[in-house]
XYZ file of C-alpha atoms in Angstrom:
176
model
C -16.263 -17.014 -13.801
C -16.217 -14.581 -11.342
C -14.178 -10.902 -12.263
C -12.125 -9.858 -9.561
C -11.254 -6.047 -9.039
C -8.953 -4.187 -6.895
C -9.478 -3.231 -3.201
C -7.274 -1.351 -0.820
C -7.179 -0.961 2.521
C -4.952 1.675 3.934
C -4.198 3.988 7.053
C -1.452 6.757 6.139
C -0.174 10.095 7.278
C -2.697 11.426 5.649
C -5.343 10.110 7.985
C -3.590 9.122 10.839
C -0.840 9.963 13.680
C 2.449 8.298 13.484
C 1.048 7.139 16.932
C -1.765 5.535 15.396
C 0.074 4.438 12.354
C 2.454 2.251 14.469
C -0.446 0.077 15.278
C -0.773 -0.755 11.785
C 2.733 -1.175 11.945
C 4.596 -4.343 10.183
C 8.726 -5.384 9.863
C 9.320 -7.921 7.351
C 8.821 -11.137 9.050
C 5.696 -10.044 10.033
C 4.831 -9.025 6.703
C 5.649 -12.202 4.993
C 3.386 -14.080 7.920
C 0.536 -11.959 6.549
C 0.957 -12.650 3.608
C 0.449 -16.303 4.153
C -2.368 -15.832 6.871
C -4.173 -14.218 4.174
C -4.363 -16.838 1.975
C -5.965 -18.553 4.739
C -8.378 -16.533 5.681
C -9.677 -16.981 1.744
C -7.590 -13.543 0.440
C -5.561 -15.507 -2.041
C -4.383 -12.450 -3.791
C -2.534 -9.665 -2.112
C 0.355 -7.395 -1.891
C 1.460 -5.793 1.678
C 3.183 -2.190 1.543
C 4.886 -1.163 4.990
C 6.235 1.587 5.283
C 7.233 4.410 8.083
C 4.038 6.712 6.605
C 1.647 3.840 5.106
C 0.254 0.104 5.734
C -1.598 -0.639 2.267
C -3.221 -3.783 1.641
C -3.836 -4.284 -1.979
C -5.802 -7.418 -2.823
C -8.069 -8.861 -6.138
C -10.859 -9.697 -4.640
C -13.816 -11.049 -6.735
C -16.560 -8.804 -7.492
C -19.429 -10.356 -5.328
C -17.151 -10.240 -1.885
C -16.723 -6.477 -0.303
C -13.297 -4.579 1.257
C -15.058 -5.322 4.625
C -13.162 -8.895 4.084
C -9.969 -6.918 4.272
C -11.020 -4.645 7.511
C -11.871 -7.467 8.977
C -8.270 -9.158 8.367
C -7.194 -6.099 9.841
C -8.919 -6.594 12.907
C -8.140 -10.067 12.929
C -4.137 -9.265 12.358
C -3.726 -6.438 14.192
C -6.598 -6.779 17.365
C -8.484 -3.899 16.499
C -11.621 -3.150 16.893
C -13.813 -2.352 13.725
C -14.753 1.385 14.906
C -10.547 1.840 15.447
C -9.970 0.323 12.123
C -12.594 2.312 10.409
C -11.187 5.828 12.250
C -7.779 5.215 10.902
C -8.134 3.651 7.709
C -9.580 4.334 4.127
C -10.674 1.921 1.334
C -10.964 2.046 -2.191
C -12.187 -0.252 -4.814
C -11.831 -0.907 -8.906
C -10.833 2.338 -10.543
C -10.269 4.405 -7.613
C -8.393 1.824 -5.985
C -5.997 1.412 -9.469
C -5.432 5.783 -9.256
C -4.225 5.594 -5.944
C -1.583 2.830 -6.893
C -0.740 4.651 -9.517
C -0.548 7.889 -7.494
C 1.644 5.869 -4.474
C 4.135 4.429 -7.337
C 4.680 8.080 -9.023
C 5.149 9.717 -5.081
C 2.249 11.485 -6.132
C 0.663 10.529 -2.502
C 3.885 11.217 -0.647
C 5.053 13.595 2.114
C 7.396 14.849 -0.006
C 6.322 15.124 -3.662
C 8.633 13.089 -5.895
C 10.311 10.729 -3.019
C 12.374 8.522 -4.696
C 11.893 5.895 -1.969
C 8.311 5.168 -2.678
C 8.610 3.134 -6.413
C 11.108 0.838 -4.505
C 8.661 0.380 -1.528
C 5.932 -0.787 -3.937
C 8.350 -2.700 -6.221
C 9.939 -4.535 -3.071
C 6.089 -5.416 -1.560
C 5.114 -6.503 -4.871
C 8.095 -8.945 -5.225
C 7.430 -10.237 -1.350
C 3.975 -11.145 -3.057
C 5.131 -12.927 -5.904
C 8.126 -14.749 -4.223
C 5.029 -15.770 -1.533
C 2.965 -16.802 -4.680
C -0.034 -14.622 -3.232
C -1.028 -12.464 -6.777
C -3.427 -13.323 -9.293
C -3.002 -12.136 -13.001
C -4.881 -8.600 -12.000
C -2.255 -7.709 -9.380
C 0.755 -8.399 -11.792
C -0.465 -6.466 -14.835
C -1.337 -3.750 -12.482
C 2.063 -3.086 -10.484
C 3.748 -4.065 -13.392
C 2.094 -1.457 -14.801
C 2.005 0.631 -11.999
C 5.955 0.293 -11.150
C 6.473 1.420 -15.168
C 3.912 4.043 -14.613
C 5.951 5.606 -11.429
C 9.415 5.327 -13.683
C 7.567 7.206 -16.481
C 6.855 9.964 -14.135
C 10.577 10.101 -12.355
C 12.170 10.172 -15.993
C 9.750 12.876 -17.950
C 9.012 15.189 -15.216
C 10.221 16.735 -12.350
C 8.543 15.774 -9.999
C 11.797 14.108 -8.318
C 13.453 17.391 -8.711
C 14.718 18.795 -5.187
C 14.031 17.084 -1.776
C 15.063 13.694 -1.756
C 13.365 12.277 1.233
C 11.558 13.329 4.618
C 15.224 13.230 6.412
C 16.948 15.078 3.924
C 14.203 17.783 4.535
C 14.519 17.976 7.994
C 18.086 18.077 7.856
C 18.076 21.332 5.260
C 14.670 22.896 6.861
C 17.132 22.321 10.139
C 20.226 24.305 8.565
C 17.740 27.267 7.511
């Protein structure tokens, strides 16, 4: 039996122009089709998260095949070459790759510390996943756990306290 661990493939606005970002960029049909040309491509387990500031790819991916398998879907989805993909782009794998989930579902990794958008981004990728029947039993105990995890952090901290999203900030940071 081969144990599977957690990979991620990203590009954010943390490493990347919204320029550059938009070529990573996905709308929900195009999503779903992923999701599905995945499985083909031998990913069987994966969740997609689009957003205007991140493209994740979370997948379980069994211990004896790399993340290169998911920069190379990458290239594959988005016609990229491998030195664009690897410019823009950062992967992580087992435990880091489970923090930064974690860190994404508690808008710990945000713009905007504490957006309240971000648990519903990775709850409604998650759930595009599951209705697609493309997780494994890794992926569901970890955004389960992950999704709980980000509540935990809204309800007993503060971190949601003051901005509520990017616009919202430009629209106050505009009045001042």
């Amino acid at each position: 039996m081969k144990i599977s661990s957690l990979h991620i493939v990203g590009v954010s606005y943390k490493n990347a122009s919204a320029i550059e970002r938009g070529k990573f960029s996905l709308d929900h049909t195009k999503s779903q089709e992923l999701l599905l040309k995945a499985a083909e491509l031998g990913i069987k387990s994966i969740v997609i998260n689009s957003t205007c500031n991140r493209v994740e790819i979370y997948a379980s991916l069994p211990s004896d095949e790399s993340a290169g398998q998911l920069s190379d879907f990458l290239e594959d989805v988005f016609q990229l070459n491998q030195p664009d993909i690897a410019k823009y782009t950062y992967l992580y794998e087992g435990l880091p790759a489970i923090l930064h989930l974690f860190r994404v579902s508690a808008s710990l990794d945000s713009m905007i510390l504490g957006e309240p958008q971000i648990l519903g981004q990775i709850k409604s990728a998650y759930e595009k996943s599951l209705t697609s029947n493309t997780t494994d039993l890794l992926l569901n105990r970890l955004f389960a756990k992950a999704i709980s995890f980000g509540k935990q952090v809204r309800t007993e901290t503060n971190v949601a306290s003051g901005v509520l999203s990017i616009s919202y900030a430009a629209v106050e940071l505009a009045k001042q």
